[in-house]
mmCIF file of C-alpha atoms in Angstrom:
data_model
loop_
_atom_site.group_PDB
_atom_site.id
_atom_site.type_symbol
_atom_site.label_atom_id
_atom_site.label_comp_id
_atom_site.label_asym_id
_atom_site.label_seq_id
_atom_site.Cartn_x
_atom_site.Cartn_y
_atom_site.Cartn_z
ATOM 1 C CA UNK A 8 -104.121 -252.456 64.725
ATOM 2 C CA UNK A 9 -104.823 -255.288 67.315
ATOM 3 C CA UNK A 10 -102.233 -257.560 67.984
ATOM 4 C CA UNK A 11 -103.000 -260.734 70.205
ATOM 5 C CA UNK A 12 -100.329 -262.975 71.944
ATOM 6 C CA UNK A 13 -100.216 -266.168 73.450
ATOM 7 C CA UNK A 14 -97.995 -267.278 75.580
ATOM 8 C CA UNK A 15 -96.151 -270.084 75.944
ATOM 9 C CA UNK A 16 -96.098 -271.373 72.180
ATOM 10 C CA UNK A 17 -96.149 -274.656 73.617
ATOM 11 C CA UNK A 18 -96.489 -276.501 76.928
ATOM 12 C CA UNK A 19 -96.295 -280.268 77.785
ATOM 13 C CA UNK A 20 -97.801 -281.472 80.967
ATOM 14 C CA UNK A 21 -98.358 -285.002 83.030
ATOM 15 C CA UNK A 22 -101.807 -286.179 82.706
ATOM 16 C CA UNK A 23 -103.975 -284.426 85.798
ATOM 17 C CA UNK A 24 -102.290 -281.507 86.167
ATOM 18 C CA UNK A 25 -103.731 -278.084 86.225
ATOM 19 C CA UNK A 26 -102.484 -275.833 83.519
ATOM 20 C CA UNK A 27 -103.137 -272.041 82.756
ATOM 21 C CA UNK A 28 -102.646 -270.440 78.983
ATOM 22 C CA UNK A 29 -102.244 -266.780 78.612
ATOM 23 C CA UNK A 30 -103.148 -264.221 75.848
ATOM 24 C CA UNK A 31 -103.139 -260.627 75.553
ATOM 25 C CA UNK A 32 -104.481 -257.905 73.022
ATOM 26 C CA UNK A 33 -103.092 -254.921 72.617
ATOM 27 C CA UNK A 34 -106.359 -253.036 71.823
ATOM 28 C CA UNK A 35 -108.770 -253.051 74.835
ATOM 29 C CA UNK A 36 -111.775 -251.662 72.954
ATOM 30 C CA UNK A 37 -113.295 -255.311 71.977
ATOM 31 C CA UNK A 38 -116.575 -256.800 71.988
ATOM 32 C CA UNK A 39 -115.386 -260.158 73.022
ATOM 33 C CA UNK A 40 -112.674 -262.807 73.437
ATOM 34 C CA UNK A 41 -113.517 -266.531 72.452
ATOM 35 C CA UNK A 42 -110.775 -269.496 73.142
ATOM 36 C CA UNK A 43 -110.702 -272.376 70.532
ATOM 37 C CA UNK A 44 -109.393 -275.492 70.058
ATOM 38 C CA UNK A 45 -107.794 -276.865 67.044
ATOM 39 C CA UNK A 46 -106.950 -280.750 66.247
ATOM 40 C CA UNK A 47 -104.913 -281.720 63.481
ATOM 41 C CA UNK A 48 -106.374 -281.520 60.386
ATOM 42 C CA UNK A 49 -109.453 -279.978 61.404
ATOM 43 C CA UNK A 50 -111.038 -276.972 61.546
ATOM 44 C CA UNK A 51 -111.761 -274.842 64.788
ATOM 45 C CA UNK A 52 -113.905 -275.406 67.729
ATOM 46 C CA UNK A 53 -114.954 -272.499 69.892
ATOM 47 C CA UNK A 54 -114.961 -273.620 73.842
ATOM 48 C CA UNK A 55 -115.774 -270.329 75.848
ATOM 49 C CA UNK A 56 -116.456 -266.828 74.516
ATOM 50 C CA UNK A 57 -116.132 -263.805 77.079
ATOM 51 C CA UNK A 58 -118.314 -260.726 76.340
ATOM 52 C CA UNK A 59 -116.735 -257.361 76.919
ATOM 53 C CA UNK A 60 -119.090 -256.998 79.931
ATOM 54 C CA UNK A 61 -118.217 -260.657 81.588
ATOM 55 C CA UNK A 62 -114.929 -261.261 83.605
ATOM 56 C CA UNK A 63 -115.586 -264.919 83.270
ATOM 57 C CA UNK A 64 -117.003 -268.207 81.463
ATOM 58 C CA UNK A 65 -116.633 -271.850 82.423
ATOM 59 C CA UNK A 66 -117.786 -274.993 80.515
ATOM 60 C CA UNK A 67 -116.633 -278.123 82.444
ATOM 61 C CA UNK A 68 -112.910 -278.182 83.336
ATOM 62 C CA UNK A 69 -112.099 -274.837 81.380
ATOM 63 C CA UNK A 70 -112.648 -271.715 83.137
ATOM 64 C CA UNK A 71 -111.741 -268.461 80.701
ATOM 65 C CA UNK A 72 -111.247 -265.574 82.696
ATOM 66 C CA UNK A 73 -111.236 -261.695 80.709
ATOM 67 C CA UNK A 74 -109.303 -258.584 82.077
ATOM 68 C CA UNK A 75 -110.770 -256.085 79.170
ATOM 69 C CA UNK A 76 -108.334 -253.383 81.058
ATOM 70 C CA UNK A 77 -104.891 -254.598 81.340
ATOM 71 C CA UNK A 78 -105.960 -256.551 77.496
ATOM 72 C CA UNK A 79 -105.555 -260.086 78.948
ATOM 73 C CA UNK A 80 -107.283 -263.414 79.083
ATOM 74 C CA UNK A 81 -106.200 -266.601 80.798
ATOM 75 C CA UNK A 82 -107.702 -270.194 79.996
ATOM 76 C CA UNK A 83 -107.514 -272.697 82.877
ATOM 77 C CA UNK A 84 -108.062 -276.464 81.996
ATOM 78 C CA UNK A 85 -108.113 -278.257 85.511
ATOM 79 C CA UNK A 86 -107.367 -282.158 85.707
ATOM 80 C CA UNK A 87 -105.816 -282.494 82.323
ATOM 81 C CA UNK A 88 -106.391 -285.219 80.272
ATOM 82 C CA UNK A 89 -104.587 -286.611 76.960
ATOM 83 C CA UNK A 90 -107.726 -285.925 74.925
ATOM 84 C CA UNK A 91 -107.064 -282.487 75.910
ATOM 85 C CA UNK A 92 -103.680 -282.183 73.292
ATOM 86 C CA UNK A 93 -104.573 -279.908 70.780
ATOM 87 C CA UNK A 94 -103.433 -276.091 69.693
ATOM 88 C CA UNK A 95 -105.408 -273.747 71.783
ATOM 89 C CA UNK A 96 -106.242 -270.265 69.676
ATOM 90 C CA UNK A 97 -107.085 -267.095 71.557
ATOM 91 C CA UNK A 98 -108.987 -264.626 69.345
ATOM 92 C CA UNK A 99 -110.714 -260.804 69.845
ATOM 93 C CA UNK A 100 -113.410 -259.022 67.900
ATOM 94 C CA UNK A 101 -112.366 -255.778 68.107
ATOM 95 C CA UNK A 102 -114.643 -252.462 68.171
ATOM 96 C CA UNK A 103 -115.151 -251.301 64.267
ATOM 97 C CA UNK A 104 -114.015 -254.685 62.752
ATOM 98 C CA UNK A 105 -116.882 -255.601 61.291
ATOM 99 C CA UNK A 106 -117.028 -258.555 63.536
ATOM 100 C CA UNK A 107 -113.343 -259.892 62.185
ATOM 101 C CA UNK A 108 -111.768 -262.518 64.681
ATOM 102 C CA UNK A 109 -108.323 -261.361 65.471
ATOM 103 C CA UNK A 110 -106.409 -264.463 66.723
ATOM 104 C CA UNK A 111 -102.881 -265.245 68.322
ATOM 105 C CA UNK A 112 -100.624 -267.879 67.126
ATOM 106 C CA UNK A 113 -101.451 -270.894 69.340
ATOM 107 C CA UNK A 114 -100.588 -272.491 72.411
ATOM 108 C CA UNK A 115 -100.005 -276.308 71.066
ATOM 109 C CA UNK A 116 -100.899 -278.284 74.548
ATOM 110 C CA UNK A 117 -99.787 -281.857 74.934
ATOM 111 C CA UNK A 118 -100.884 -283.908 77.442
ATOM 112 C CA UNK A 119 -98.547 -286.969 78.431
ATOM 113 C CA UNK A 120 -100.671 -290.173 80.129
ATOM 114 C CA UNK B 75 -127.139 -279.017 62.863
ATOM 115 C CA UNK B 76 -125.412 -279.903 59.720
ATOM 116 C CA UNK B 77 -121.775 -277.931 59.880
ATOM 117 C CA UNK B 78 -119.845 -275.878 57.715
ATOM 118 C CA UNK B 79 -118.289 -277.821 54.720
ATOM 119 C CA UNK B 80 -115.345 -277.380 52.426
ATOM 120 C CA UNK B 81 -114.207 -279.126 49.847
ATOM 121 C CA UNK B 82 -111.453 -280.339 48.958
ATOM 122 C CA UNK B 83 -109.787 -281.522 52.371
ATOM 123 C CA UNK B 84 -107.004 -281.376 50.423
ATOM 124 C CA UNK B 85 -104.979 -280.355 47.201
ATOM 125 C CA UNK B 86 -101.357 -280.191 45.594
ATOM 126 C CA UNK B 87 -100.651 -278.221 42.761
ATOM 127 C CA UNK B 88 -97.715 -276.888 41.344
ATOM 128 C CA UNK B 89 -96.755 -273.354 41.273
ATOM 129 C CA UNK B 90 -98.431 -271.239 38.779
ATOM 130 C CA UNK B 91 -101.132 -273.697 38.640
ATOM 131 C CA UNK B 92 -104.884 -272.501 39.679
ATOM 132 C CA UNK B 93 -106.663 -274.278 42.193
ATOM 133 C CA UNK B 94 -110.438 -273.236 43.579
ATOM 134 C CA UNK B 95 -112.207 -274.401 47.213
ATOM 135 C CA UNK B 96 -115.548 -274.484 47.857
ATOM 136 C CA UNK B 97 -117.758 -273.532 51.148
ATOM 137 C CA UNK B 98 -121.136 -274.075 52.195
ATOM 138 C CA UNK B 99 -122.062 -272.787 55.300
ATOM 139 C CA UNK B 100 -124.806 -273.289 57.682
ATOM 140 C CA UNK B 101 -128.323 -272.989 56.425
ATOM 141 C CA UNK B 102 -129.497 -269.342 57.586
ATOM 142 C CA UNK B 103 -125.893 -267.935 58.188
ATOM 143 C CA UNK B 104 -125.172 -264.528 56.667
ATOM 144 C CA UNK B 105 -122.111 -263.998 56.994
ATOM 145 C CA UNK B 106 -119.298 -266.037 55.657
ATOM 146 C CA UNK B 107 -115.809 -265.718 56.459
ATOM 147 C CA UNK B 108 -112.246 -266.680 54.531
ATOM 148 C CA UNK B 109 -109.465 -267.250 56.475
ATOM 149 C CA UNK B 110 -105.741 -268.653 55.779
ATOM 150 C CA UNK B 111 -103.866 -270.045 58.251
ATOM 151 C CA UNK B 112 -100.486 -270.798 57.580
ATOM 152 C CA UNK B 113 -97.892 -273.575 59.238
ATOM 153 C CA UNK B 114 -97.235 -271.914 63.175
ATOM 154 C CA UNK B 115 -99.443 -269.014 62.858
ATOM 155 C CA UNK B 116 -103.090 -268.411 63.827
ATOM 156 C CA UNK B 117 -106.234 -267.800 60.677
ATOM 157 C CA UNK B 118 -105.898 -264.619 59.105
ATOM 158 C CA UNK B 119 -108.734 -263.307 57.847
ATOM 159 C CA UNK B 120 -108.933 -262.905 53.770
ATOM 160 C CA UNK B 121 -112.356 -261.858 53.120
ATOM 161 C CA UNK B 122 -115.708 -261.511 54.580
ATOM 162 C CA UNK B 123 -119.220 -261.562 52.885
ATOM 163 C CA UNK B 124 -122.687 -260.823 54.555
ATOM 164 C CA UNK B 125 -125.302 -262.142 52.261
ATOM 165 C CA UNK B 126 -123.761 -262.139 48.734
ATOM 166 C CA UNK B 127 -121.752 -258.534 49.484
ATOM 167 C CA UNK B 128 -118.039 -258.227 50.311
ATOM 168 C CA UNK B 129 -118.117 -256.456 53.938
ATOM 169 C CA UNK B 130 -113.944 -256.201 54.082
ATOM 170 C CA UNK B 131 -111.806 -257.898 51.624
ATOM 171 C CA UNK B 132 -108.539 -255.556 52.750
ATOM 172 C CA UNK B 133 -106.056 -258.235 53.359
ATOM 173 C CA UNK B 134 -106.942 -260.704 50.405
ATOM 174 C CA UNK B 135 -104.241 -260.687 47.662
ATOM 175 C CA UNK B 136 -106.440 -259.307 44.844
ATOM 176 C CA UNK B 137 -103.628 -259.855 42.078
ATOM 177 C CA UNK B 138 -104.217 -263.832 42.442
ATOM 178 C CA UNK B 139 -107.006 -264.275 45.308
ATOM 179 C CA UNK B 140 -111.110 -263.995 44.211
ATOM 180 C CA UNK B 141 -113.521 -265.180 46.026
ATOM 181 C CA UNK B 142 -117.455 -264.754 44.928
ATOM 182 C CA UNK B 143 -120.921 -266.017 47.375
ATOM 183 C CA UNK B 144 -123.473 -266.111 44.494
ATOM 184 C CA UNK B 145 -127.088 -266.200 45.766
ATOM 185 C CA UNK B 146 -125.767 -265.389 49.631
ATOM 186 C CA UNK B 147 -124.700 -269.366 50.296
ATOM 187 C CA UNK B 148 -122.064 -271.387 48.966
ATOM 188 C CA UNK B 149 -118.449 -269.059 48.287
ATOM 189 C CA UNK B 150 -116.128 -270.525 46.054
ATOM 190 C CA UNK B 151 -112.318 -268.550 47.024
ATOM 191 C CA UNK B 152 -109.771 -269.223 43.652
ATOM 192 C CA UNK B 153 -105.993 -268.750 43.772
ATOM 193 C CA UNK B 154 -104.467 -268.394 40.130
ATOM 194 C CA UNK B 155 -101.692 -268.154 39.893
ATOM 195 C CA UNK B 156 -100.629 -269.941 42.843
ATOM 196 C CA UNK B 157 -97.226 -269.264 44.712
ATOM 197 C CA UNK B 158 -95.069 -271.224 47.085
ATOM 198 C CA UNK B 159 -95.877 -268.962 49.861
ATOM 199 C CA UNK B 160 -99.472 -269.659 49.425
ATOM 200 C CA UNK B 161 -98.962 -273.335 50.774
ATOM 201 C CA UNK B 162 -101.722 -273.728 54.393
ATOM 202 C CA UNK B 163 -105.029 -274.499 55.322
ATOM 203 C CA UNK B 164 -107.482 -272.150 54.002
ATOM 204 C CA UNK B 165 -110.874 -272.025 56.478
ATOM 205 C CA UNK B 166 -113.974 -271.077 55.857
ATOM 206 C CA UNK B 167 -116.381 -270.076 58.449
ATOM 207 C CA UNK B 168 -119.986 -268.770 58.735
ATOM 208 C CA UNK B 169 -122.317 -266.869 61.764
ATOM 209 C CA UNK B 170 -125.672 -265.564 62.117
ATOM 210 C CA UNK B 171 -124.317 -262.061 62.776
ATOM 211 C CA UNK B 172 -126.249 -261.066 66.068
ATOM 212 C CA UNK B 173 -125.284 -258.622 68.582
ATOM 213 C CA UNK B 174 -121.212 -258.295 68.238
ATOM 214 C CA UNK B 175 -120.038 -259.287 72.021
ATOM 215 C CA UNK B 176 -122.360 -262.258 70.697
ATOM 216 C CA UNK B 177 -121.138 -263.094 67.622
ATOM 217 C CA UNK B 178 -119.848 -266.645 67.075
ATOM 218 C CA UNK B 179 -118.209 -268.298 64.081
ATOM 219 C CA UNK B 180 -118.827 -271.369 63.076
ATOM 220 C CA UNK B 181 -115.493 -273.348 61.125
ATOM 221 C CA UNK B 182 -115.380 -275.712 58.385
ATOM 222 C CA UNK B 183 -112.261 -278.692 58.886
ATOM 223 C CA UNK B 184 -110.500 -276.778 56.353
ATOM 224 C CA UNK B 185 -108.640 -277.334 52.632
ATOM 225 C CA UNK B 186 -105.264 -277.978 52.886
ATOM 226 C CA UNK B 187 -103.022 -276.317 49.880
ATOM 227 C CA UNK B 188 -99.332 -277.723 49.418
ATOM 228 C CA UNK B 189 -98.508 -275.415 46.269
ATOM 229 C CA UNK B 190 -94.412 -277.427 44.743
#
């Protein structure tokens, strides 16, 4: 049964700095890894999905980096900004899922101007 | 591109009381997905339809959950009775089902249940 992690639950920063969030999977056979975002009291917004085949995916200041082998993921946000405070969800699609997202618990960011 | 969209945003009810949501996903999206997410955790998947079939339904409590997609659009999900523990935002999400390292799901802002 896949299991994904995220480490740390939560994180607090001063606006501009550069920040990392992990996640790990216990399952390595997955198709791919996607990284949302998630404001309160709204639904989910995917930023960067990883296929199995890609180490890598950047859009903007997020760079999402996949290491299918040792079953983890990192997100870097570079120059943060206070817009950027929001949970942060880390989910797999696993091989033989029928295409079910798998997520972790959260990282809940806040950025402090 | 019109969204994926739920209604109600949100809902009290007391326990032992019934209470239904409503989804409508994109236009053209087969698949449609259920998930609960509950205070701290991350969406768990409850069921999953492609077209108007049930694809996995395995951790949806049948005793009080049903869900139905007639016609292979809008899903209506029902909780009767409801129970304390069934108190969180309940998502509903939709894709086009392409190639699975491709596969994308699209999420609705959510219903949120507070069952007293």
């Amino acid at each position: 049964k896949q299991e994904v992690t995220q480490i740390p639950a939560a994180l607090s920063v001063p606006e501009g700095e550069n920040l990392v969030l992990n996640c790990s999977f216990t399952d390595s056979a997955i198709y791919n890894l996607q990284w949302f975002r998630q404001d309160p009291g709204k639904g989910l917004t995917s930023l960067l999905l990883i296929q199995s085949s890609q180490r890598e995916q950047t859009s903007g200041r997020l760079n999402a980096s996949l290491d299918k082998s040792s079953g983890r993921s990192t997100l870097y946000i570079a120059a943060s900004q206070p817009g950027d405070s929001a949970t942060y969800l880390c989910a797999v699609i696993s091989g033989g899922s029928n295409y079910k997202l798998t997520f972790g618990k959260g990282t809940l960011l806040t950025v402090n101007p | 591109e019109a969204g994926v969209a739920q209604s109600p945003r949100y809902k009290i009810i007391e326990k032992r009381q019934s209470v239904a949501f409503w989804c409508n996903p994109i236009s053209g999206h087969a698949t449609l997905y259920w998930y609960q997410q509950i205070l701290g955790q991350g969406p768990k998947l409850l069921i999953q339809f492609q077209n108007n079939g049930v694809v996995d339904d395995s951790q949806l409590p049948k005793d009080r959950f049903s869900a139905e997609r007639l016609k292979g659009v809008d899903s209506t999900l029902k909780i009767q009775p409801a129970k304390l523990e069934d108190s969180a935002v309940y998502l509903c999400a939709s894709s086009l089902t392409r190639l699975a390292n491709q596969e994308t799901q699209y999420f609705g802002p959510g219903t949120r249940l507070l069952v007293l």
